[in-house]
Coordinates of C-alpha atoms and ligand atoms in Angstrom, one line a residue:
M290 CA -8.1 -1.8 -22.9
Q291 CA -10.8 -1.5 -20.2
K292 CA -9.4 -0.4 -16.9
V293 CA -10.2 -2.0 -13.5
L294 CA -9.2 -0.4 -10.2
I295 CA -8.8 -2.8 -7.3
L296 CA -8.8 -1.4 -3.8
G297 CA -7.0 -3.6 -1.3
G298 CA -3.8 -5.7 -1.5
G299 CA -4.9 -8.7 0.5
I300 CA -5.5 -12.1 -1.1
G301 CA -8.9 -11.0 -2.4
G302 CA -7.4 -7.9 -4.2
V303 CA -4.4 -9.7 -5.5
A304 CA -6.4 -12.7 -6.8
A305 CA -8.8 -10.3 -8.5
A306 CA -5.8 -8.4 -10.1
I307 CA -4.4 -11.6 -11.5
A308 CA -7.7 -12.8 -12.8
F309 CA -8.5 -9.5 -14.5
R310 CA -5.1 -9.4 -16.1
K311 CA -5.6 -12.9 -17.5
Q312 CA -8.8 -11.6 -19.1
G313 CA -6.8 -8.7 -20.7
F314 CA -7.9 -5.8 -18.5
E315 CA -5.6 -3.0 -17.6
V316 CA -5.3 -3.3 -13.8
E317 CA -4.3 -0.9 -11.1
L318 CA -4.2 -2.2 -7.5
V319 CA -4.2 0.3 -4.6
S320 CA -3.2 -0.8 -1.1
E321 CA -2.3 1.1 2.0
R322 CA 0.6 -1.3 2.7
D323 CA 3.2 -2.5 0.2
Y324 CA 3.0 -6.2 1.0
L325 CA 0.6 -9.1 0.9
F326 CA 0.2 -10.7 4.3
I327 CA -0.4 -14.4 4.4
Y328 CA -2.6 -14.7 7.5
P329 CA -2.9 -18.4 7.9
L330 CA 0.9 -18.7 8.4
A331 CA 0.9 -15.8 10.8
I332 CA -0.3 -17.9 13.7
W333 CA 3.3 -19.2 14.0
I334 CA 4.8 -15.8 14.6
P335 CA 3.8 -15.5 18.3
V336 CA 5.5 -18.8 19.1
G337 CA 8.7 -17.7 17.3
S338 CA 8.9 -20.4 14.7
I339 CA 8.6 -18.0 11.8
S340 CA 9.0 -14.2 11.3
F341 CA 7.2 -11.4 9.6
K342 CA 9.3 -11.7 6.4
D343 CA 8.1 -15.4 6.1
V344 CA 4.5 -14.4 5.9
S345 CA 4.7 -11.3 3.7
M346 CA 5.3 -10.9 0.0
P347 CA 6.1 -7.5 -1.6
L348 CA 3.2 -6.4 -3.8
S349 CA 5.7 -4.8 -6.2
K350 CA 7.0 -8.3 -7.0
L351 CA 3.5 -9.6 -7.6
A352 CA 2.7 -6.5 -9.7
R353 CA 5.8 -7.1 -11.9
K354 CA 5.2 -10.8 -12.3
H355 CA 1.5 -10.4 -13.2
D356 CA 1.9 -7.0 -15.1
F357 CA -0.5 -4.8 -13.1
S358 CA 0.3 -1.4 -11.7
L359 CA 0.6 -0.7 -8.0
T360 CA -0.2 2.4 -6.0
I361 CA 0.5 2.5 -2.3
D362 CA -2.1 4.8 -0.8
K363 CA -5.0 4.7 1.6
V364 CA -8.6 4.8 0.5
V365 CA -10.4 7.3 2.8
A366 CA -13.8 7.6 1.0
L367 CA -15.8 6.0 -1.7
D368 CA -18.6 8.1 -3.2
G369 CA -20.9 6.0 -5.4
I370 CA -23.1 9.0 -6.3
H371 CA -20.3 11.2 -7.7
K372 CA -18.3 8.1 -8.7
T373 CA -15.1 9.3 -7.0
I374 CA -12.6 7.8 -4.7
T375 CA -10.6 9.8 -2.2
F376 CA -7.1 8.7 -1.3
E377 CA -5.1 9.9 1.6
H378 CA -2.1 11.1 -0.4
S379 CA -3.2 11.4 -4.0
G380 CA -6.6 13.1 -3.3
I381 CA -9.8 12.6 -5.2
R382 CA -10.0 10.6 -8.4
N383 CA -12.8 9.8 -10.7
S384 CA -13.4 6.0 -10.5
P385 CA -13.4 3.9 -13.6
A386 CA -16.5 1.9 -14.5
L387 CA -15.0 -1.2 -12.9
V388 CA -13.9 -1.1 -9.2
V389 CA -13.3 -4.0 -7.0
V390 CA -13.5 -3.2 -3.3
A391 CA -11.3 -5.8 -1.4
L392 CA -10.5 -3.8 1.7
G393 CA -11.0 -6.7 4.0
A394 CA -13.6 -7.2 6.8
S395 CA -11.5 -5.8 9.7
K396 CA -13.6 -2.6 9.7
L397 CA -16.8 -4.4 10.3
T398 CA -17.9 -5.0 13.9
H399 CA -20.3 -7.9 13.9
E400 CA -23.0 -7.8 16.5
G401 CA -22.3 -10.1 19.4
I402 CA -18.6 -10.1 19.0
D403 CA -18.0 -6.4 19.5
F404 CA -15.7 -6.9 22.5
L405 CA -14.1 -10.2 21.5
A406 CA -10.3 -10.1 21.4
S407 CA -8.7 -12.7 19.1
I408 CA -5.5 -12.6 17.0
C409 CA -7.8 -13.6 14.1
F410 CA -9.5 -10.2 14.2
N411 CA -6.4 -8.1 14.8
S412 CA -5.1 -7.6 11.4
Ligands
FAD274 C1 -4.6 -15.5 12.0 C2 -5.5 -15.8 10.7 C3 -5.5 -17.1 10.2 C4 -6.3 -17.3 9.1 N1 -6.3 -18.6 8.5 C5 -7.1 -18.8 7.4 C6 -7.1 -20.1 6.8 O1 -6.4 -21.1 7.2 N2 -7.8 -20.3 5.7 C7 -8.6 -19.3 5.2 O2 -9.3 -19.5 4.2 N3 -8.6 -18.1 5.8 C8 -7.9 -17.8 6.8 N4 -7.9 -16.6 7.4 C9 -8.8 -15.6 6.9 C10 -8.1 -15.0 5.7 O3 -6.9 -14.5 6.0 C11 -9.0 -13.8 5.2 O4 -10.3 -14.3 4.8 C12 -8.4 -13.1 4.0 O5 -7.2 -12.5 4.4 C13 -9.4 -12.0 3.5 O6 -8.7 -11.5 2.4 P1 -9.1 -10.0 1.9 O7 -8.2 -9.7 0.7 O8 -10.6 -10.0 1.7 O9 -8.9 -9.0 3.1 P2 -7.5 -8.7 3.8 O10 -6.6 -9.8 3.9 O11 -8.0 -8.1 5.1 O12 -6.9 -7.6 2.9 C14 -7.4 -6.3 2.9 C15 -6.3 -5.4 2.2 O13 -6.8 -4.1 2.1 C16 -5.9 -3.2 2.6 N5 -6.7 -2.1 3.1 C17 -7.6 -2.1 4.1 N6 -8.1 -0.8 4.3 C18 -7.5 -0.1 3.3 C19 -7.7 1.3 2.9 N7 -8.5 2.1 3.6 N8 -7.0 1.8 1.9 C20 -6.1 1.0 1.2 N9 -5.9 -0.3 1.5 C21 -6.6 -0.8 2.6 C22 -5.2 -3.9 3.7 O14 -3.9 -3.3 4.0 C23 -5.0 -5.3 3.1 O15 -3.9 -5.4 2.3 C24 -7.1 -16.3 8.5 C25 -7.1 -15.0 9.1 C26 -6.3 -14.8 10.2 C27 -6.3 -13.4 10.8

């Protein structure tokens, strides 16, 4: 079975994991946090109408249901030349042929909004 490694446990990574499993791939998803956070609902947290547990879903539950493996670790480097991925806890690994990078856009600073403060960018 061909293996695919998915980096990131947000909606992009989880959707990719489910889609690849449905196609018969062996899937491992790596996320620095152990839950899927449902951002659209999170706007109601500041006004107190819902809490953190209402907008987060354990990745372990999703992994069990959709039969993919889950590793909680942080990606610290991707090396496309040597085809390796470095994780904070488990160290350097050779990457499989298929890797999905779904780490979110929070690390990108878009020109013109560098100093903008918004709850939509503070994930
Ligand atoms: C308040 C708010 C409301 C929103 N409302 C809507 C809406 O109504 N409709 C809509 O379509 N979109 C909405 N969005 C946007 C939507 O949430 C994002 O487009 C979506 O979450 C992007 O998904 P993603 O999986 O690409 O990234 P993310 O959700 O950012 O997921 C990235 C994942 O990667 C993990 N990760 C990051 N760095 C590392 C690392 N180095 N190592 C390991 N793991 C890492 C993170 O922990 C996270 O689990 C909203 C966003 C916010 C903030």
